[in-house]
Short mmCIF file of C-alpha atoms and ligand atoms in Angstrom, two decimals:
data_model
loop_
_atom_site.label_atom_id
_atom_site.label_comp_id
_atom_site.label_asym_id
_atom_site.label_seq_id
_atom_site.Cartn_x
_atom_site.Cartn_y
_atom_site.Cartn_z
CA MET A 1 27.68 -1.26 -18.09
CA ASN A 2 27.06 1.91 -20.17
CA ASN A 3 25.61 4.77 -18.22
CA GLU A 4 23.37 7.34 -20.09
CA ARG A 5 22.21 10.77 -18.35
CA VAL A 6 18.75 12.16 -18.43
CA LYS A 7 17.07 15.07 -16.93
CA CYS A 8 13.84 13.22 -16.21
CA LEU A 9 13.31 9.61 -16.02
CA ILE A 10 9.64 8.39 -15.76
CA ILE A 11 9.01 4.64 -14.63
CA GLY A 12 5.85 3.24 -15.45
CA SER A 13 3.44 3.56 -18.50
CA GLY A 14 -0.11 3.94 -17.19
CA PRO A 15 -2.16 7.18 -17.08
CA ALA A 16 0.16 8.77 -14.78
CA GLY A 17 3.44 7.96 -16.23
CA PHE A 18 2.17 8.98 -19.92
CA THR A 19 0.64 12.19 -18.44
CA ALA A 20 3.93 13.10 -16.69
CA ALA A 21 5.53 12.39 -20.06
CA ILE A 22 3.35 14.70 -21.86
CA TYR A 23 3.85 17.71 -19.31
CA ALA A 24 7.51 16.82 -18.95
CA SER A 25 7.95 16.93 -22.82
CA ARG A 26 6.30 20.08 -23.07
CA ALA A 27 8.49 21.62 -20.49
CA ALA A 28 11.53 20.43 -22.49
CA LEU A 29 12.85 17.91 -19.85
CA GLU A 30 13.05 15.42 -22.50
CA PRO A 31 11.67 12.75 -20.43
CA VAL A 32 12.68 8.95 -21.04
CA VAL A 33 9.79 6.44 -20.11
CA TYR A 34 10.08 2.98 -19.28
CA GLU A 35 7.14 1.03 -19.74
CA GLY A 36 7.79 -1.87 -17.18
CA LEU A 37 6.14 -5.27 -17.39
CA GLN A 38 2.61 -4.34 -18.33
CA PRO A 39 2.86 -1.55 -20.83
CA GLY A 40 0.07 0.78 -20.58
CA GLY A 41 -0.58 -0.32 -17.16
CA GLN A 42 -3.74 -1.81 -15.30
CA LEU A 43 -6.13 -0.22 -17.91
CA THR A 44 -5.21 -2.50 -20.54
CA THR A 45 -6.78 -5.28 -18.57
CA THR A 46 -10.21 -3.61 -18.33
CA THR A 47 -12.51 -3.87 -21.26
CA GLU A 48 -14.49 -0.61 -21.57
CA VAL A 49 -13.65 2.87 -19.98
CA GLU A 50 -16.71 4.98 -19.67
CA ASN A 51 -15.65 7.28 -16.92
CA PHE A 52 -12.59 9.22 -18.47
CA PRO A 53 -13.59 12.82 -19.49
CA GLY A 54 -13.59 13.30 -23.22
CA TYR A 55 -14.78 10.02 -24.43
CA PRO A 56 -18.60 10.41 -24.95
CA GLN A 57 -18.66 7.03 -26.57
CA GLY A 58 -16.31 5.37 -24.10
CA VAL A 59 -13.19 3.70 -25.07
CA SER A 60 -11.40 0.67 -24.63
CA GLY A 61 -8.61 0.41 -21.98
CA GLN A 62 -6.24 -0.57 -24.63
CA GLN A 63 -7.00 2.30 -26.98
CA MET A 64 -6.93 4.73 -24.26
CA MET A 65 -3.52 3.80 -23.40
CA ALA A 66 -2.31 3.79 -27.09
CA ASP A 67 -3.77 7.23 -27.45
CA LEU A 68 -2.04 8.40 -24.32
CA ARG A 69 1.26 6.82 -25.40
CA ALA A 70 1.10 8.31 -28.82
CA GLN A 71 0.49 11.75 -27.55
CA ALA A 72 3.29 11.62 -25.21
CA GLU A 73 5.46 10.28 -28.16
CA ARG A 74 4.45 13.03 -30.39
CA LEU A 75 5.46 15.71 -28.08
CA GLY A 76 8.90 14.07 -27.73
CA ALA A 77 8.95 11.53 -24.80
CA ASP A 78 11.38 8.69 -25.51
CA ILE A 79 9.32 5.58 -24.64
CA ARG A 80 11.15 2.56 -24.24
CA TYR A 81 10.33 -1.08 -23.39
CA GLY A 82 12.01 -2.25 -20.20
CA MET A 83 11.82 -3.08 -16.57
CA VAL A 84 13.63 -1.11 -13.68
CA THR A 85 15.22 -3.82 -11.73
CA GLU A 86 17.39 -1.55 -9.26
CA ALA A 87 17.42 1.90 -8.07
CA ASP A 88 20.21 3.82 -6.03
CA LEU A 89 18.52 7.16 -4.81
CA SER A 90 21.34 7.85 -2.26
CA LYS A 91 22.52 11.15 -4.24
CA ARG A 92 21.82 12.84 -7.32
CA PRO A 93 21.89 12.02 -10.37
CA PHE A 94 19.70 8.93 -9.18
CA LYS A 95 21.09 5.62 -10.70
CA VAL A 96 18.43 3.22 -12.34
CA THR A 97 19.32 0.05 -13.47
CA VAL A 98 17.03 -1.15 -16.55
CA ASP A 99 16.92 -4.95 -17.15
CA ASP A 100 19.68 -5.70 -15.03
CA GLU A 101 22.27 -4.23 -17.44
CA LYS A 102 21.51 -0.42 -18.49
CA VAL A 103 22.18 2.27 -15.93
CA ILE A 104 20.43 5.69 -16.30
CA GLU A 105 21.56 8.68 -14.35
CA ALA A 106 18.49 10.96 -13.88
CA GLU A 107 18.40 14.34 -12.41
CA THR A 108 14.79 13.64 -11.54
CA LEU A 109 12.81 10.68 -11.21
CA ILE A 110 9.03 10.25 -11.39
CA ILE A 111 7.69 6.99 -9.88
CA ALA A 112 4.61 5.74 -11.61
CA THR A 113 4.72 2.18 -11.25
CA GLY A 114 1.24 1.66 -10.32
CA ALA A 115 -0.37 -1.14 -7.95
CA THR A 116 -1.27 -4.66 -8.67
CA ALA A 117 -4.64 -5.83 -7.77
CA ARG A 118 -4.67 -8.97 -5.86
CA TYR A 119 -6.20 -11.96 -7.22
CA LEU A 120 -7.33 -15.43 -5.47
CA GLY A 121 -5.12 -17.53 -8.05
CA LEU A 122 -7.81 -19.87 -9.24
CA PRO A 123 -7.43 -21.01 -12.85
CA SER A 124 -11.30 -20.57 -13.40
CA GLU A 125 -10.69 -16.69 -12.15
CA SER A 126 -8.09 -16.05 -14.98
CA LYS A 127 -10.01 -17.88 -17.32
CA TYR A 128 -13.00 -15.44 -16.96
CA ARG A 129 -10.96 -12.33 -16.32
CA GLY A 130 -12.56 -9.46 -18.41
CA MET A 131 -15.67 -12.04 -19.18
CA GLY A 132 -17.34 -11.21 -15.69
CA VAL A 133 -14.24 -11.18 -13.29
CA SER A 134 -13.04 -7.90 -12.29
CA ALA A 135 -10.91 -6.19 -9.44
CA CYS A 136 -12.42 -2.82 -10.20
CA ALA A 137 -16.31 -1.96 -9.49
CA THR A 138 -15.80 1.57 -10.19
CA CYS A 139 -14.57 0.60 -13.78
CA ASP A 140 -16.76 -2.24 -14.80
CA GLY A 141 -19.92 -2.12 -12.31
CA PHE A 142 -21.93 -0.35 -14.65
CA PHE A 143 -22.10 -3.31 -16.90
CA TYR A 144 -24.04 -5.28 -14.00
CA ARG A 145 -26.76 -2.88 -13.84
CA GLY A 146 -29.85 -4.82 -12.63
CA ARG A 147 -28.11 -8.00 -12.27
CA THR A 148 -26.43 -10.05 -9.41
CA VAL A 149 -22.73 -9.89 -8.30
CA ALA A 150 -20.30 -11.01 -5.74
CA VAL A 151 -17.61 -8.97 -3.95
CA VAL A 152 -14.65 -11.08 -2.67
CA GLY A 153 -13.13 -9.42 0.62
CA GLY A 154 -14.15 -8.01 3.96
CA GLY A 155 -12.17 -4.84 3.84
CA ASP A 156 -12.91 -1.25 3.32
CA THR A 157 -12.46 -1.56 -0.41
CA ALA A 158 -14.83 -4.66 -0.52
CA CYS A 159 -17.48 -2.37 1.34
CA GLU A 160 -17.12 0.48 -0.74
CA GLU A 161 -17.17 -1.76 -3.95
CA ALA A 162 -20.38 -3.60 -2.36
CA LEU A 163 -22.10 -0.32 -1.58
CA TYR A 164 -21.43 1.03 -4.96
CA LEU A 165 -22.37 -2.13 -6.73
CA ALA A 166 -25.72 -2.30 -4.64
CA SER A 167 -26.68 1.14 -5.77
CA ILE A 168 -26.74 -0.29 -9.28
CA CYS A 169 -27.23 -4.13 -8.98
CA LYS A 170 -30.14 -6.16 -8.01
CA LYS A 171 -28.25 -8.11 -5.54
CA VAL A 172 -24.72 -8.10 -4.18
CA TYR A 173 -23.04 -11.06 -2.36
CA MET A 174 -20.32 -10.31 -0.18
CA VAL A 175 -17.90 -13.44 0.34
CA VAL A 176 -15.83 -12.88 3.35
CA ARG A 177 -13.66 -15.52 4.70
CA ARG A 178 -13.83 -15.04 8.45
CA ASP A 179 -16.81 -14.14 10.54
CA VAL A 180 -15.74 -10.43 10.98
CA PHE A 181 -15.18 -7.63 8.80
CA ARG A 182 -11.65 -6.12 8.52
CA ALA A 183 -13.35 -2.89 7.44
CA SER A 184 -14.06 0.21 9.65
CA LYS A 185 -17.27 0.19 11.75
CA ALA A 186 -18.81 3.10 9.62
CA MET A 187 -18.34 0.85 6.60
CA GLN A 188 -19.97 -2.09 8.20
CA GLU A 189 -22.79 -0.34 9.36
CA ARG A 190 -23.46 0.99 5.84
CA VAL A 191 -23.11 -2.44 4.45
CA ALA A 192 -25.57 -3.72 7.16
CA ALA A 193 -28.09 -1.16 6.33
CA THR A 194 -28.25 -1.86 2.69
CA GLU A 195 -30.86 -4.38 2.01
CA ASN A 196 -29.63 -5.79 -1.22
CA ILE A 197 -26.16 -6.91 0.18
CA GLU A 198 -26.01 -10.27 1.57
CA VAL A 199 -22.90 -11.27 3.40
CA LEU A 200 -21.88 -14.87 2.94
CA TRP A 201 -19.50 -15.34 6.09
CA ASN A 202 -16.56 -17.90 6.70
CA SER A 203 -16.77 -18.45 2.89
CA ASN A 204 -14.03 -18.87 0.54
CA THR A 205 -14.23 -19.47 -3.15
CA GLN A 206 -13.44 -22.70 -4.68
CA GLU A 207 -14.43 -21.98 -8.27
CA VAL A 208 -15.69 -19.16 -10.54
CA LEU A 209 -18.37 -20.93 -12.77
CA GLY A 210 -19.12 -19.88 -16.25
CA ASP A 211 -19.85 -20.82 -19.92
CA ASP A 212 -18.98 -19.26 -23.31
CA MET A 213 -20.63 -16.18 -22.50
CA GLY A 214 -18.92 -15.49 -19.16
CA VAL A 215 -19.55 -15.78 -15.59
CA THR A 216 -22.53 -17.61 -14.33
CA GLY A 217 -21.96 -18.62 -10.67
CA MET A 218 -19.35 -19.35 -7.97
CA ARG A 219 -18.81 -22.45 -5.69
CA LEU A 220 -17.95 -21.65 -2.19
CA ILE A 221 -16.65 -23.71 0.68
CA ARG A 222 -17.72 -22.63 4.32
CA LYS A 223 -15.64 -23.29 7.19
CA ASP A 224 -17.72 -26.18 8.40
CA GLY A 225 -17.13 -27.84 5.23
CA VAL A 226 -20.46 -27.24 3.43
CA VAL A 227 -19.73 -26.40 -0.24
CA TYR A 228 -22.53 -24.44 -1.96
CA GLU A 229 -23.08 -22.45 -5.14
CA LYS A 230 -24.68 -19.01 -5.93
CA ALA A 231 -25.67 -17.95 -9.31
CA ILE A 232 -24.03 -14.48 -10.42
CA ASP A 233 -23.16 -12.40 -13.51
CA GLY A 234 -20.11 -10.67 -12.21
CA PHE A 235 -17.28 -11.59 -9.62
CA PHE A 236 -15.35 -8.75 -8.19
CA LEU A 237 -12.13 -9.23 -6.19
CA ALA A 238 -11.45 -6.54 -3.54
CA ILE A 239 -8.80 -8.52 -1.46
CA GLY A 240 -6.42 -5.49 -1.67
CA HIS A 241 -3.65 -4.06 -3.99
CA HIS A 242 0.07 -4.25 -3.83
CA PRO A 243 1.66 -0.98 -4.56
CA ASN A 244 4.77 -1.60 -6.84
CA SER A 245 7.21 0.18 -4.66
CA ASP A 246 9.37 -2.49 -3.44
CA ILE A 247 12.61 -1.70 -5.37
CA PHE A 248 12.43 1.78 -4.02
CA LYS A 249 11.73 1.09 -0.49
CA GLU A 250 15.30 1.36 0.87
CA TRP A 251 15.16 5.24 0.10
CA ILE A 252 11.55 6.26 -0.27
CA THR A 253 9.26 6.40 2.66
CA THR A 254 6.25 4.43 2.30
CA ASP A 255 3.21 3.62 4.48
CA GLU A 256 2.39 0.55 6.38
CA ASN A 257 0.79 -0.95 3.21
CA GLY A 258 3.67 0.15 0.84
CA TYR A 259 2.16 3.19 -0.62
CA ILE A 260 4.65 5.90 -1.27
CA VAL A 261 4.10 8.89 0.83
CA THR A 262 3.98 12.29 -0.77
CA ASP A 263 4.25 15.77 0.85
CA GLY A 264 1.07 17.24 1.13
CA ARG A 265 -0.80 18.00 -2.08
CA SER A 266 2.49 17.73 -3.98
CA SER A 267 4.06 14.63 -5.79
CA LYS A 268 7.34 15.14 -3.50
CA THR A 269 8.69 12.12 -1.87
CA ASN A 270 11.15 12.37 1.04
CA VAL A 271 13.97 12.19 -1.47
CA PRO A 272 14.47 15.72 -3.20
CA GLY A 273 14.19 15.25 -6.81
CA VAL A 274 12.10 12.04 -6.63
CA PHE A 275 8.53 12.34 -7.15
CA ALA A 276 5.47 9.69 -7.15
CA ALA A 277 2.44 9.63 -9.14
CA GLY A 278 -0.72 7.19 -9.55
CA ASP A 279 -1.62 4.09 -7.85
CA VAL A 280 1.61 3.53 -6.09
CA GLN A 281 1.21 6.60 -3.88
CA ASP A 282 -2.74 6.45 -3.76
CA PRO A 283 -4.53 3.80 -1.85
CA ASN A 284 -7.87 5.71 -1.94
CA TYR A 285 -9.05 7.00 -5.23
CA ARG A 286 -7.09 4.78 -7.67
CA GLN A 287 -8.72 5.94 -10.89
CA ALA A 288 -7.51 6.89 -14.31
CA ILE A 289 -8.13 10.56 -14.04
CA THR A 290 -6.56 10.93 -10.47
CA ALA A 291 -3.74 9.15 -11.77
CA ALA A 292 -3.40 11.32 -14.84
CA ALA A 293 -3.60 14.35 -12.60
CA SER A 294 -1.06 13.24 -10.20
CA GLY A 295 1.47 12.47 -13.15
CA CYS A 296 0.67 16.21 -14.23
CA LYS A 297 1.50 17.34 -10.64
CA ALA A 298 4.82 15.14 -10.79
CA ALA A 299 5.85 16.49 -14.03
CA LEU A 300 5.25 20.22 -12.80
CA ASP A 301 7.03 19.41 -9.61
CA ALA A 302 10.11 18.04 -11.56
CA GLU A 303 10.29 21.09 -13.81
CA LYS A 304 10.35 23.47 -10.85
CA PHE A 305 13.02 21.20 -9.06
CA ILE A 306 15.34 21.39 -12.15
CA LEU A 307 14.79 25.25 -12.33
CA GLU A 308 15.57 25.69 -8.74
CA ASN A 309 18.72 23.31 -8.79
CA LYS A 310 20.42 24.47 -11.76
P1 LIG B 401 -7.42 -4.74 3.32
O1 LIG B 401 -6.10 -5.42 3.35
O2 LIG B 401 -7.84 -3.90 4.39
O3 LIG B 401 -8.60 -5.90 3.32
C1 LIG B 401 -8.40 -7.02 2.50
C2 LIG B 401 -9.59 -7.90 2.77
O4 LIG B 401 -9.60 -8.99 1.69
C3 LIG B 401 -9.84 -8.67 4.08
O5 LIG B 401 -11.15 -8.58 4.57
C4 LIG B 401 -9.12 -9.70 4.08
O6 LIG B 401 -9.86 -10.90 4.84
C5 LIG B 401 -9.41 -10.27 2.62
N1 LIG B 401 -8.61 -11.24 1.80
C6 LIG B 401 -7.33 -11.15 1.74
N2 LIG B 401 -6.93 -12.00 0.95
C7 LIG B 401 -7.96 -12.75 0.65
C8 LIG B 401 -8.02 -14.16 0.27
N3 LIG B 401 -7.01 -14.85 -0.36
N4 LIG B 401 -9.27 -14.76 0.15
C9 LIG B 401 -10.39 -14.09 0.53
N5 LIG B 401 -10.16 -12.89 1.38
C10 LIG B 401 -9.05 -12.36 1.42
O7 LIG B 401 -7.53 -4.08 1.89
P2 LIG B 401 -8.26 -2.97 1.18
O8 LIG B 401 -8.12 -2.77 -0.15
O9 LIG B 401 -9.89 -3.02 1.77
O10 LIG B 401 -7.79 -1.53 1.98
C11 LIG B 401 -6.69 -1.29 1.84
C12 LIG B 401 -6.17 -0.06 2.81
O11 LIG B 401 -6.94 1.11 2.16
C13 LIG B 401 -6.75 -0.08 4.21
O12 LIG B 401 -6.08 0.55 4.97
C14 LIG B 401 -8.19 0.47 3.90
O13 LIG B 401 -8.67 0.94 5.37
C15 LIG B 401 -7.89 1.77 3.23
N6 LIG B 401 -9.09 1.95 2.41
C16 LIG B 401 -10.02 3.18 2.93
C17 LIG B 401 -10.93 3.61 2.14
C18 LIG B 401 -11.89 4.59 3.25
O14 LIG B 401 -11.57 4.98 4.06
N7 LIG B 401 -12.92 5.11 2.33
C19 LIG B 401 -11.43 2.90 1.02
C20 LIG B 401 -10.66 1.99 0.48
C21 LIG B 401 -9.56 1.31 1.28
P3 LIG B 401 -8.90 -10.84 6.25
O15 LIG B 401 -9.62 -9.75 7.02
O16 LIG B 401 -9.52 -12.29 6.86
O17 LIG B 401 -7.52 -10.73 6.23
#
């Protein structure tokens, strides 16, 4: 194995990773970025981004990530294709293995590996992804103004997304697999008080229905065996996210859902010199702009750490 020593290693290439790379490059940390399995991150799977400041006409997720990448590269970031497969954070420099073969020794490490939205796993759901199937109401809800949509899930995220969608859509169905919500009482009460949300209890999705233009409906099966259909234009998944923190768990403190715990308002993890940014440490906001901001914080924290530990 051939080792390489770097000042700042960034893992992940979403808004958090690239923003960290932009700031770290300007601070002369000569960052190396490994892009991971999904270069550009979750945004590359959305169609249009309308809520990122600075794009008055909106921008495609792909384009925005290409712009961020180009900006980081122009400032000097060394962006590489590769998947981190192992990490030893027991002492500095941290040892991070890429693609099971190359070992990078890093003085500081920024984890920006993101989170992966959970999907049901139906073939029809994959078929209409980006054509009516989405896992982010805040990103895509706007396109369903005045229309009918469904949200799958009964947790806080599902309720929050249903409430948001109810404010812009004609009608929102919530597809809940049990006869109770998992969400907090406060959220449940808000959902119950919203006239255009109808909860379909004890129901699981059998199939997302559609045509060449996209989603047109869903076929559900109730616990008592009754199969029924509803006409919808959008199908939103809110059955949880999985933060991509697994390979760091041996060293890094995470909460009960796997999100990396950071110290107060900083990006510091429990391991000095290791910082976390973006969705891997954020179960609440999960927006491109908040991820970018936390990437900035991580690079500033890494810069300070290097200065203090010279
Ligand atoms: P949760 O794990 O809390 O809820 C997931 C929901 O999806 C549950 O209702 C679950 O059903 C359902 N579900 C899971 N798998 C399937 C499936 N295959 N088919 C159908 N339904 C399924 O995830 P959330 O993303 O809602 O929340 C994650 C964490 O973030 C929680 O701790 C939550 O409280 C927190 N959060 C807080 C917010 C706030 O305070 N404003 C906002 C958003 C999240 P079942 O109950 O049957 O398991």
